[in-house]
Tab-separated table of C-alpha atoms in Angstrom:
chain	number	residue	atom	x	y	z
A	1	UNK	CA	-15.068	-2.205	-64.803
A	2	UNK	CA	-11.427	-3.185	-65.093
A	3	UNK	CA	-9.236	-2.551	-62.074
A	4	UNK	CA	-5.670	-1.450	-62.499
A	5	UNK	CA	-3.250	-4.291	-61.841
A	6	UNK	CA	-0.391	-3.502	-59.538
A	7	UNK	CA	2.642	-5.757	-59.270
A	8	UNK	CA	2.619	-8.199	-56.340
A	9	UNK	CA	5.773	-7.910	-54.263
A	10	UNK	CA	5.077	-10.798	-51.883
A	11	UNK	CA	6.855	-13.972	-52.960
A	12	UNK	CA	5.028	-17.122	-51.884
A	13	UNK	CA	5.615	-20.859	-52.543
A	14	UNK	CA	4.790	-21.793	-56.143
A	15	UNK	CA	1.985	-24.161	-57.105
A	16	UNK	CA	1.755	-26.748	-59.880
A	17	UNK	CA	-0.477	-25.529	-62.725
A	18	UNK	CA	0.083	-21.812	-62.224
A	19	UNK	CA	0.467	-21.442	-66.004
A	20	UNK	CA	-2.397	-23.779	-66.929
A	21	UNK	CA	-4.340	-22.522	-69.930
A	22	UNK	CA	-8.001	-23.495	-70.386
A	23	UNK	CA	-10.334	-23.209	-73.362
A	24	UNK	CA	-13.246	-20.760	-73.531
A	25	UNK	CA	-16.487	-21.306	-75.430
A	26	UNK	CA	-15.482	-18.437	-77.651
A	27	UNK	CA	-12.504	-20.482	-78.968
A	28	UNK	CA	-9.794	-18.603	-77.078
A	29	UNK	CA	-7.477	-19.945	-74.380
A	30	UNK	CA	-6.640	-18.093	-71.198
A	31	UNK	CA	-4.611	-18.716	-68.085
A	32	UNK	CA	-6.857	-20.429	-65.550
A	33	UNK	CA	-7.954	-18.231	-62.654
A	34	UNK	CA	-8.357	-20.706	-59.825
A	35	UNK	CA	-10.568	-19.034	-57.212
A	36	UNK	CA	-11.746	-22.280	-55.699
A	37	UNK	CA	-8.888	-23.001	-53.216
A	38	UNK	CA	-11.354	-23.587	-50.388
A	39	UNK	CA	-12.582	-26.744	-52.086
A	40	UNK	CA	-9.187	-28.182	-53.092
A	41	UNK	CA	-5.893	-26.376	-53.284
A	42	UNK	CA	-3.387	-27.080	-56.057
A	43	UNK	CA	-0.199	-28.986	-55.307
A	44	UNK	CA	2.821	-27.035	-54.181
A	45	UNK	CA	5.790	-27.481	-56.500
A	46	UNK	CA	7.963	-28.382	-53.520
A	47	UNK	CA	5.431	-31.019	-52.459
A	48	UNK	CA	5.513	-32.513	-55.950
A	49	UNK	CA	9.310	-32.584	-55.743
A	50	UNK	CA	9.158	-34.346	-52.369
A	51	UNK	CA	6.780	-36.956	-53.798
A	52	UNK	CA	9.029	-37.507	-56.818
A	53	UNK	CA	11.978	-37.991	-54.451
A	54	UNK	CA	10.105	-40.642	-52.469
A	55	UNK	CA	8.568	-42.607	-55.351
A	56	UNK	CA	11.647	-44.688	-56.282
A	57	UNK	CA	11.787	-45.809	-52.632
A	58	UNK	CA	8.050	-46.558	-52.376
A	59	UNK	CA	7.361	-49.955	-50.807
A	60	UNK	CA	5.255	-51.585	-48.121
A	61	UNK	CA	5.085	-49.791	-44.793
A	62	UNK	CA	5.693	-51.668	-41.465
A	63	UNK	CA	7.048	-55.162	-41.012
A	64	UNK	CA	8.886	-55.238	-44.362
A	65	UNK	CA	12.485	-56.484	-44.253
A	66	UNK	CA	13.503	-54.972	-47.594
A	67	UNK	CA	15.552	-51.775	-47.527
A	68	UNK	CA	12.983	-49.816	-49.536
A	69	UNK	CA	10.286	-50.942	-47.123
A	70	UNK	CA	12.404	-49.706	-44.230
A	71	UNK	CA	12.832	-46.322	-45.941
A	72	UNK	CA	9.072	-46.039	-46.569
A	73	UNK	CA	8.314	-46.980	-42.994
A	74	UNK	CA	10.749	-44.367	-41.692
A	75	UNK	CA	9.138	-41.705	-43.938
A	76	UNK	CA	5.691	-42.650	-42.688
A	77	UNK	CA	6.543	-42.605	-39.010
A	78	UNK	CA	8.656	-39.429	-39.214
A	79	UNK	CA	5.656	-37.688	-40.741
A	80	UNK	CA	3.866	-37.976	-37.392
A	81	UNK	CA	6.526	-35.828	-35.723
A	82	UNK	CA	6.581	-33.368	-38.616
A	83	UNK	CA	2.830	-32.811	-38.352
A	84	UNK	CA	2.952	-32.729	-34.545
A	85	UNK	CA	5.444	-29.808	-34.845
A	86	UNK	CA	3.253	-28.081	-37.421
A	87	UNK	CA	0.395	-27.745	-34.948
A	88	UNK	CA	2.604	-27.516	-31.836
A	89	UNK	CA	0.900	-30.562	-30.337
A	90	UNK	CA	1.827	-32.161	-27.034
A	91	UNK	CA	4.425	-34.912	-27.193
A	92	UNK	CA	1.820	-37.270	-25.742
A	93	UNK	CA	-0.741	-36.530	-28.432
A	94	UNK	CA	-1.360	-39.280	-30.957
A	95	UNK	CA	-1.234	-38.607	-34.700
A	96	UNK	CA	-3.618	-40.777	-36.711
A	97	UNK	CA	-3.482	-40.649	-40.483
A	98	UNK	CA	-6.812	-40.681	-42.289
A	99	UNK	CA	-8.160	-39.872	-45.765
A	100	UNK	CA	-9.324	-36.341	-45.021
A	101	UNK	CA	-10.967	-34.103	-42.399
A	102	UNK	CA	-14.310	-35.912	-42.837
A	103	UNK	CA	-12.664	-39.224	-42.140
A	104	UNK	CA	-10.868	-37.789	-39.111
A	105	UNK	CA	-14.026	-36.385	-37.500
A	106	UNK	CA	-15.978	-39.579	-38.168
A	107	UNK	CA	-13.189	-41.510	-36.489
A	108	UNK	CA	-13.398	-39.240	-33.428
A	109	UNK	CA	-17.196	-39.576	-33.389
A	110	UNK	CA	-16.832	-43.382	-33.305
A	111	UNK	CA	-14.317	-43.155	-30.463
A	112	UNK	CA	-15.971	-40.981	-27.853
A	113	UNK	CA	-17.272	-42.641	-24.693
A	114	UNK	CA	-20.870	-43.714	-24.604
A	115	UNK	CA	-23.317	-40.973	-23.513
A	116	UNK	CA	-20.846	-38.192	-24.272
A	117	UNK	CA	-22.636	-34.868	-24.517
A	118	UNK	CA	-21.651	-33.195	-27.818
A	119	UNK	CA	-22.141	-29.468	-28.358
A	120	UNK	CA	-21.607	-27.697	-31.686
A	121	UNK	CA	-22.838	-24.758	-33.752
A	122	UNK	CA	-25.198	-25.425	-36.659
A	123	UNK	CA	-23.006	-23.361	-38.947
A	124	UNK	CA	-20.486	-26.214	-39.218
A	125	UNK	CA	-19.450	-27.985	-42.418
A	126	UNK	CA	-21.299	-31.286	-42.864
A	127	UNK	CA	-18.075	-33.129	-41.979
A	128	UNK	CA	-18.320	-31.656	-38.464
A	129	UNK	CA	-22.118	-31.429	-38.255
A	130	UNK	CA	-23.340	-34.873	-39.314
A	131	UNK	CA	-21.207	-37.439	-37.418
A	132	UNK	CA	-22.777	-36.425	-34.104
A	133	UNK	CA	-26.384	-37.517	-33.734
A	134	UNK	CA	-28.741	-38.640	-31.037
A	135	UNK	CA	-30.279	-37.256	-27.861
A	136	UNK	CA	-26.930	-36.160	-26.376
A	137	UNK	CA	-26.102	-33.771	-29.234
A	138	UNK	CA	-26.937	-30.093	-28.816
A	139	UNK	CA	-26.742	-27.853	-31.881
A	140	UNK	CA	-26.452	-24.126	-31.114
A	141	UNK	CA	-27.892	-21.679	-33.648
A	142	UNK	CA	-25.102	-19.719	-35.387
A	143	UNK	CA	-24.211	-16.630	-33.359
A	144	UNK	CA	-23.890	-13.131	-34.824
A	145	UNK	CA	-20.560	-12.296	-33.185
A	146	UNK	CA	-17.553	-13.862	-31.541
A	147	UNK	CA	-18.708	-12.720	-28.139
A	148	UNK	CA	-22.150	-14.201	-28.717
A	149	UNK	CA	-20.531	-17.504	-29.639
A	150	UNK	CA	-18.684	-17.652	-26.327
A	151	UNK	CA	-21.843	-16.821	-24.353
A	152	UNK	CA	-23.921	-19.374	-26.237
A	153	UNK	CA	-21.408	-22.152	-25.654
A	154	UNK	CA	-21.212	-21.298	-21.972
A	155	UNK	CA	-24.969	-21.630	-21.637
A	156	UNK	CA	-25.120	-24.857	-23.633
A	157	UNK	CA	-22.423	-26.553	-21.564
A	158	UNK	CA	-24.014	-25.398	-18.320
A	159	UNK	CA	-27.192	-27.247	-19.384
A	160	UNK	CA	-25.388	-30.351	-20.735
A	161	UNK	CA	-25.841	-33.706	-18.953
A	162	UNK	CA	-23.269	-34.748	-16.385
A	163	UNK	CA	-20.524	-36.936	-17.836
A	164	UNK	CA	-18.013	-36.683	-20.693
A	165	UNK	CA	-18.511	-33.652	-22.904
A	166	UNK	CA	-17.086	-32.671	-26.328
A	167	UNK	CA	-17.295	-29.353	-28.167
A	168	UNK	CA	-16.834	-29.259	-31.951
A	169	UNK	CA	-15.783	-25.946	-33.511
A	170	UNK	CA	-14.393	-24.759	-36.822
A	171	UNK	CA	-11.231	-22.653	-37.035
A	172	UNK	CA	-12.346	-20.746	-40.130
A	173	UNK	CA	-15.704	-20.995	-41.829
A	174	UNK	CA	-15.618	-22.619	-45.265
A	175	UNK	CA	-18.636	-20.480	-46.181
A	176	UNK	CA	-17.501	-17.033	-45.077
A	177	UNK	CA	-13.815	-17.419	-44.229
A	178	UNK	CA	-14.428	-15.869	-40.791
A	179	UNK	CA	-12.094	-16.904	-38.004
A	180	UNK	CA	-13.841	-18.295	-34.940
A	181	UNK	CA	-12.702	-17.402	-31.394
A	182	UNK	CA	-11.228	-20.874	-30.776
A	183	UNK	CA	-9.095	-20.014	-27.757
A	184	UNK	CA	-11.980	-18.279	-25.989
A	185	UNK	CA	-14.301	-21.166	-26.753
A	186	UNK	CA	-11.713	-23.605	-25.474
A	187	UNK	CA	-11.501	-21.725	-22.151
A	188	UNK	CA	-15.257	-22.080	-21.775
A	189	UNK	CA	-15.041	-25.791	-22.577
A	190	UNK	CA	-12.296	-26.256	-19.987
A	191	UNK	CA	-14.341	-24.462	-17.322
A	192	UNK	CA	-17.147	-26.951	-17.869
A	193	UNK	CA	-14.901	-29.992	-17.984
A	194	UNK	CA	-15.374	-30.496	-21.700
A	195	UNK	CA	-12.912	-31.412	-24.428
A	196	UNK	CA	-12.838	-29.495	-27.656
A	197	UNK	CA	-12.145	-30.657	-31.217
A	198	UNK	CA	-11.023	-28.218	-33.920
A	199	UNK	CA	-12.014	-28.612	-37.559
A	200	UNK	CA	-8.984	-26.886	-39.094
A	201	UNK	CA	-9.639	-27.827	-42.728
A	202	UNK	CA	-9.965	-24.166	-43.746
A	203	UNK	CA	-7.673	-22.762	-41.054
A	204	UNK	CA	-4.568	-24.886	-41.640
A	205	UNK	CA	-3.723	-23.535	-45.135
A	206	UNK	CA	-4.061	-19.907	-44.045
A	207	UNK	CA	-2.790	-19.409	-40.498
A	208	UNK	CA	-0.224	-20.971	-38.142
A	209	UNK	CA	-1.793	-23.214	-35.500
A	210	UNK	CA	-0.634	-23.891	-31.930
A	211	UNK	CA	-2.972	-26.354	-30.224
A	212	UNK	CA	-1.373	-25.775	-26.845
A	213	UNK	CA	-1.975	-22.004	-26.999
A	214	UNK	CA	-5.492	-22.513	-28.359
A	215	UNK	CA	-6.265	-25.122	-25.699
A	216	UNK	CA	-7.900	-27.656	-27.987
A	217	UNK	CA	-7.788	-31.427	-27.430
A	218	UNK	CA	-8.140	-32.592	-31.042
A	219	UNK	CA	-7.427	-31.107	-34.431
A	220	UNK	CA	-8.304	-32.447	-37.878
A	221	UNK	CA	-7.295	-31.228	-41.341
A	222	UNK	CA	-6.793	-32.462	-44.904
A	223	UNK	CA	-3.909	-32.634	-47.328
A	224	UNK	CA	-6.025	-31.601	-50.282
A	225	UNK	CA	-6.840	-28.271	-48.610
A	226	UNK	CA	-3.223	-27.595	-47.692
A	227	UNK	CA	-1.551	-27.981	-51.101
A	228	UNK	CA	-0.894	-31.734	-50.811
A	229	UNK	CA	-3.642	-33.413	-52.837
A	230	UNK	CA	-2.548	-37.023	-52.458
A	231	UNK	CA	-5.400	-38.461	-50.354
A	232	UNK	CA	-4.197	-38.036	-46.799
A	233	UNK	CA	-5.686	-36.321	-43.741
A	234	UNK	CA	-4.867	-36.363	-40.046
A	235	UNK	CA	-6.393	-36.405	-36.579
A	236	UNK	CA	-4.087	-35.199	-33.807
A	237	UNK	CA	-5.023	-35.258	-30.154
A	238	UNK	CA	-5.406	-36.986	-26.834
A	239	UNK	CA	-4.881	-40.717	-27.056
A	240	UNK	CA	-7.089	-42.113	-24.291
A	241	UNK	CA	-10.488	-42.114	-25.978
A	242	UNK	CA	-8.972	-43.393	-29.208
A	243	UNK	CA	-7.128	-46.127	-27.339
A	244	UNK	CA	-10.234	-47.329	-25.554
A	245	UNK	CA	-12.432	-47.359	-28.708
A	246	UNK	CA	-12.919	-50.275	-31.024
A	247	UNK	CA	-10.979	-49.777	-34.275
A	248	UNK	CA	-12.652	-47.474	-36.783
A	249	UNK	CA	-11.728	-49.957	-39.530
A	250	UNK	CA	-10.669	-53.571	-38.990
A	251	UNK	CA	-7.975	-55.428	-40.867
A	252	UNK	CA	-4.223	-55.619	-41.203
A	253	UNK	CA	-2.266	-53.183	-39.109
A	254	UNK	CA	-5.089	-52.625	-36.616
A	255	UNK	CA	-4.444	-56.091	-35.188
A	256	UNK	CA	-1.614	-57.079	-32.858
A	257	UNK	CA	-2.629	-60.757	-32.902
A	258	UNK	CA	-5.496	-62.897	-34.236
A	259	UNK	CA	-6.070	-66.421	-32.846
A	260	UNK	CA	-8.359	-69.234	-33.947
A	261	UNK	CA	-10.719	-70.570	-31.273
A	262	UNK	CA	-12.817	-72.765	-33.531
A	263	UNK	CA	-16.208	-71.076	-33.465
A	264	UNK	CA	-14.701	-67.630	-33.134
A	265	UNK	CA	-11.618	-65.546	-33.727
A	266	UNK	CA	-9.730	-63.916	-30.894
A	267	UNK	CA	-8.376	-60.475	-31.703
A	268	UNK	CA	-5.906	-58.340	-29.783
A	269	UNK	CA	-6.015	-54.843	-31.291
A	270	UNK	CA	-2.986	-52.694	-31.833
A	271	UNK	CA	-2.331	-49.594	-29.760
A	272	UNK	CA	-2.976	-46.124	-31.209
A	273	UNK	CA	-2.229	-44.812	-33.723
A	274	UNK	CA	-2.019	-48.137	-35.664
A	275	UNK	CA	-5.307	-49.206	-34.038
A	276	UNK	CA	-7.177	-46.815	-36.341
A	277	UNK	CA	-5.008	-47.147	-39.465
A	278	UNK	CA	-6.059	-50.541	-40.843
A	279	UNK	CA	-4.905	-51.481	-44.349
A	280	UNK	CA	-1.892	-50.431	-46.349
A	281	UNK	CA	-0.871	-46.911	-45.309
A	282	UNK	CA	-0.865	-44.066	-47.804
A	283	UNK	CA	2.816	-43.304	-47.353
A	284	UNK	CA	2.951	-41.010	-50.422
A	285	UNK	CA	0.001	-38.953	-49.276
A	286	UNK	CA	1.294	-38.733	-45.731
A	287	UNK	CA	4.759	-37.652	-46.911
A	288	UNK	CA	3.147	-34.993	-49.141
A	289	UNK	CA	1.008	-33.727	-46.234
A	290	UNK	CA	3.962	-33.504	-43.872
A	291	UNK	CA	6.049	-31.760	-46.537
A	292	UNK	CA	3.318	-29.208	-47.177
A	293	UNK	CA	3.144	-28.485	-43.437
A	294	UNK	CA	6.865	-27.792	-43.264
A	295	UNK	CA	6.846	-25.643	-46.404
A	296	UNK	CA	4.013	-23.476	-45.097
A	297	UNK	CA	5.694	-23.215	-41.702
A	298	UNK	CA	8.657	-21.501	-43.421
A	299	UNK	CA	6.470	-19.000	-45.277
A	300	UNK	CA	3.669	-17.912	-42.942
A	301	UNK	CA	4.515	-14.245	-43.044
A	302	UNK	CA	4.476	-14.146	-46.843
A	303	UNK	CA	1.414	-16.388	-47.110
A	304	UNK	CA	-0.721	-14.280	-44.808
A	305	UNK	CA	0.405	-11.006	-46.396
A	306	UNK	CA	-0.309	-12.365	-49.900
A	307	UNK	CA	-3.814	-13.545	-49.019
A	308	UNK	CA	-4.825	-10.477	-47.045
A	309	UNK	CA	-3.692	-8.156	-49.791
A	310	UNK	CA	-5.712	-10.057	-52.397
A	311	UNK	CA	-8.704	-10.495	-50.058
A	312	UNK	CA	-8.948	-6.740	-49.560
A	313	UNK	CA	-8.665	-6.225	-53.327
A	314	UNK	CA	-11.349	-8.826	-53.965
A	315	UNK	CA	-13.848	-7.440	-51.420
A	316	UNK	CA	-13.320	-3.850	-52.556
A	317	UNK	CA	-13.881	-4.820	-56.162
A	318	UNK	CA	-16.953	-6.943	-55.524
A	319	UNK	CA	-18.681	-4.208	-53.523
A	320	UNK	CA	-18.805	-2.172	-56.761
A	321	UNK	CA	-20.722	-4.953	-58.623
A	322	UNK	CA	-24.425	-4.084	-58.793
A	323	UNK	CA	-26.569	-6.354	-56.590
A	324	UNK	CA	-23.568	-7.861	-54.721
A	325	UNK	CA	-24.279	-9.077	-51.203
A	326	UNK	CA	-21.653	-10.807	-49.086
A	327	UNK	CA	-22.588	-13.565	-46.688
A	328	UNK	CA	-21.444	-13.174	-43.091
A	329	UNK	CA	-21.904	-15.056	-39.813
A	330	UNK	CA	-19.674	-13.297	-37.299
A	331	UNK	CA	-19.808	-9.581	-37.937
A	332	UNK	CA	-16.734	-8.821	-35.819
A	333	UNK	CA	-14.365	-11.545	-37.093
A	334	UNK	CA	-11.246	-11.397	-39.207
A	335	UNK	CA	-11.268	-13.507	-42.400
A	336	UNK	CA	-9.101	-15.818	-44.398
A	337	UNK	CA	-9.303	-15.628	-48.189
A	338	UNK	CA	-12.927	-16.783	-48.659
A	339	UNK	CA	-15.842	-14.629	-49.877
A	340	UNK	CA	-19.328	-16.062	-50.478
A	341	UNK	CA	-21.943	-13.902	-52.022
A	342	UNK	CA	-25.144	-13.569	-54.043
A	343	UNK	CA	-25.948	-11.124	-56.816
A	344	UNK	CA	-29.538	-9.977	-56.914
A	345	UNK	CA	-31.482	-11.455	-59.845
A	346	UNK	CA	-28.804	-13.979	-60.854
A	347	UNK	CA	-28.672	-17.705	-60.138
A	348	UNK	CA	-25.439	-18.712	-58.478
A	349	UNK	CA	-25.024	-21.752	-60.746
A	350	UNK	CA	-25.476	-19.637	-63.859
A	351	UNK	CA	-22.839	-17.142	-62.703
A	352	UNK	CA	-20.340	-19.916	-62.014
A	353	UNK	CA	-20.958	-21.549	-65.387
A	354	UNK	CA	-20.576	-18.290	-67.283
A	355	UNK	CA	-17.448	-17.307	-65.386
A	356	UNK	CA	-15.890	-20.609	-66.354
A	357	UNK	CA	-17.039	-20.795	-69.953
A	358	UNK	CA	-16.439	-17.174	-70.962
A	359	UNK	CA	-13.615	-16.040	-68.679
A	360	UNK	CA	-11.662	-19.113	-67.549
A	361	UNK	CA	-12.457	-18.493	-63.874
A	362	UNK	CA	-13.066	-21.296	-61.429
A	363	UNK	CA	-15.368	-20.520	-58.468
A	364	UNK	CA	-17.709	-22.672	-56.412
A	365	UNK	CA	-21.497	-22.379	-56.396
A	366	UNK	CA	-23.982	-24.092	-54.153
A	367	UNK	CA	-24.257	-24.539	-50.406
A	368	UNK	CA	-20.640	-25.639	-49.850
A	369	UNK	CA	-21.519	-28.750	-47.763
A	370	UNK	CA	-22.989	-26.380	-45.125
A	371	UNK	CA	-26.640	-26.356	-46.156
A	372	UNK	CA	-28.080	-25.192	-42.866
A	373	UNK	CA	-26.094	-22.006	-42.514
A	374	UNK	CA	-26.002	-21.143	-46.226
A	375	UNK	CA	-29.793	-21.470	-46.473
A	376	UNK	CA	-30.135	-19.102	-43.533
A	377	UNK	CA	-27.589	-16.566	-44.775
A	378	UNK	CA	-28.890	-16.244	-48.317
A	379	UNK	CA	-32.345	-15.486	-46.954
A	380	UNK	CA	-30.838	-12.780	-44.794
A	381	UNK	CA	-29.426	-11.044	-47.859
A	382	UNK	CA	-32.747	-11.303	-49.699
A	383	UNK	CA	-32.097	-14.176	-52.081
A	384	UNK	CA	-34.866	-16.647	-52.961
A	385	UNK	CA	-32.301	-19.277	-53.789
A	386	UNK	CA	-30.477	-21.431	-51.213
A	387	UNK	CA	-27.193	-21.220	-53.054
A	388	UNK	CA	-24.373	-18.726	-53.338
A	389	UNK	CA	-21.111	-18.165	-55.183
A	390	UNK	CA	-17.830	-18.621	-53.335
A	391	UNK	CA	-14.522	-17.152	-54.436
A	392	UNK	CA	-11.533	-18.398	-52.424
A	393	UNK	CA	-7.967	-17.220	-52.514
A	394	UNK	CA	-4.770	-19.214	-52.031
A	395	UNK	CA	-1.112	-19.356	-52.937
A	396	UNK	CA	-1.977	-19.777	-56.617
A	397	UNK	CA	-4.067	-16.611	-56.783
A	398	UNK	CA	-2.848	-13.419	-58.444
A	399	UNK	CA	-4.083	-9.842	-58.641
A	400	UNK	CA	-5.017	-10.510	-62.276
A	401	UNK	CA	-7.278	-13.383	-61.234
A	402	UNK	CA	-9.095	-11.153	-58.745
A	403	UNK	CA	-9.469	-8.321	-61.209
A	404	UNK	CA	-10.695	-10.668	-63.919
A	405	UNK	CA	-13.427	-11.985	-61.625
A	406	UNK	CA	-14.592	-8.537	-60.649
A	407	UNK	CA	-14.647	-7.286	-64.243
A	408	UNK	CA	-16.369	-10.454	-65.453
A	409	UNK	CA	-19.128	-10.235	-62.860
A	410	UNK	CA	-19.754	-6.593	-63.615
A	411	UNK	CA	-20.000	-7.387	-67.345
A	412	UNK	CA	-22.391	-10.310	-66.724
A	413	UNK	CA	-24.582	-8.195	-64.514
A	414	UNK	CA	-24.690	-5.028	-66.671
A	415	UNK	CA	-24.407	-6.484	-70.211
A	416	UNK	CA	-25.390	-10.128	-69.859
A	417	UNK	CA	-23.544	-13.213	-71.057
A	418	UNK	CA	-21.952	-13.566	-74.466
A	419	UNK	CA	-23.153	-17.166	-74.765
A	420	UNK	CA	-26.419	-19.073	-74.437
A	421	UNK	CA	-26.856	-21.388	-71.440
A	422	UNK	CA	-29.334	-24.105	-70.529
A	423	UNK	CA	-29.954	-26.260	-67.501
A	424	UNK	CA	-29.012	-29.908	-67.720
A	425	UNK	CA	-29.373	-32.322	-64.795
A	426	UNK	CA	-29.823	-29.337	-62.509
A	427	UNK	CA	-26.651	-27.542	-63.677
A	428	UNK	CA	-26.201	-24.608	-66.002
A	429	UNK	CA	-24.101	-25.464	-69.075
A	430	UNK	CA	-23.246	-23.542	-72.237
A	431	UNK	CA	-25.048	-24.656	-75.372
A	432	UNK	CA	-22.928	-25.822	-78.322
A	433	UNK	CA	-19.935	-26.192	-76.065
A	434	UNK	CA	-16.980	-27.210	-78.304
A	435	UNK	CA	-14.308	-27.087	-75.612
A	436	UNK	CA	-12.222	-30.233	-75.646
A	437	UNK	CA	-10.900	-32.190	-72.695
A	438	UNK	CA	-7.143	-32.636	-72.243
A	439	UNK	CA	-5.519	-35.481	-74.191
A	440	UNK	CA	-5.175	-37.829	-71.188
A	441	UNK	CA	-8.999	-37.924	-70.973
A	442	UNK	CA	-9.505	-38.574	-74.699
């Protein structure tokens, strides 16, 4: 089935690689249909321009006397305020730059007071699920609705040990795209004297965030999810726990003074945020991240309209594919542009390989670094596998991409593939694949 393509009227920020053409196993070339934004989003053209503008001035950050060093330092430190504005954080909140969301949440996990009771849902991404271990961690089974999530958290916190408490919650599921009731969960946390940390990796590229209105204490997100793929992430939140903790990494920048006492070294650690930013800062990545935040802030209305229009088109089209079953956690929640699904009788890895090789479509297959919840959901929809296919929409997505995916899946299901595939090292690959890599990889 081929859906009619209607012109898109919503103008959104442009991404690098929108006209990228990729080879097919059949020998043709087509424009790449990137439906894997939830894993890593392409770079915004304006972010690339901001990076190009900075590069001639790139130099060491902090303590450099050279003029270029002073410029780089100013760029780096101003980025803290730019990102604080993006999430509407408190002026007293610290902004710590990291590598990504995973790094940010591991930093927070290393910084909480001893014997802190940690409560989280088992539907979390591994970045939010795995850093918290031990007898004081309570994992709540994934609820079936937003209201059930609030009730479950209330009960869990009522039973938590006396002392410091921390709740971990996602803003938008990277598996289903469903928006979690963050503000309502934060109210419950407050009532029980708990702090709450928000994994905003999937939320930040899709919706405006106001941490004061949400009532969260910490927020973490990544540049590579928010159209700034230059290796930077951020943790924003209350400074006291971070200030009291030993540095996450030790080295230059984390130290205010090191003294020699013969048999030992004396160390006075820096204050936050430098306390947790040891080593040479990634000023280019941080500038890209802050630039992406400001660009999105100017285009939220267009961004949300673009994604919701294409999400509705995608879900309507996929429902017509024989054997299609969409994964869902919260049955009453709105969604960002993420749809995970199975197709009865077809291996998810095979579908992803065929979509790429024969149609130039990029999707994700597997358990999306959320093995616990994906394994449970695929069983609920009757699949014997523990993997699914995920199609995710972003600023680089067009109506043609969506329609191509729907038509390709219907053809694969009803007519079968055009090519022969085999499994190699656990992955499906096309046999006699003559596609060549780009010249810079030759």
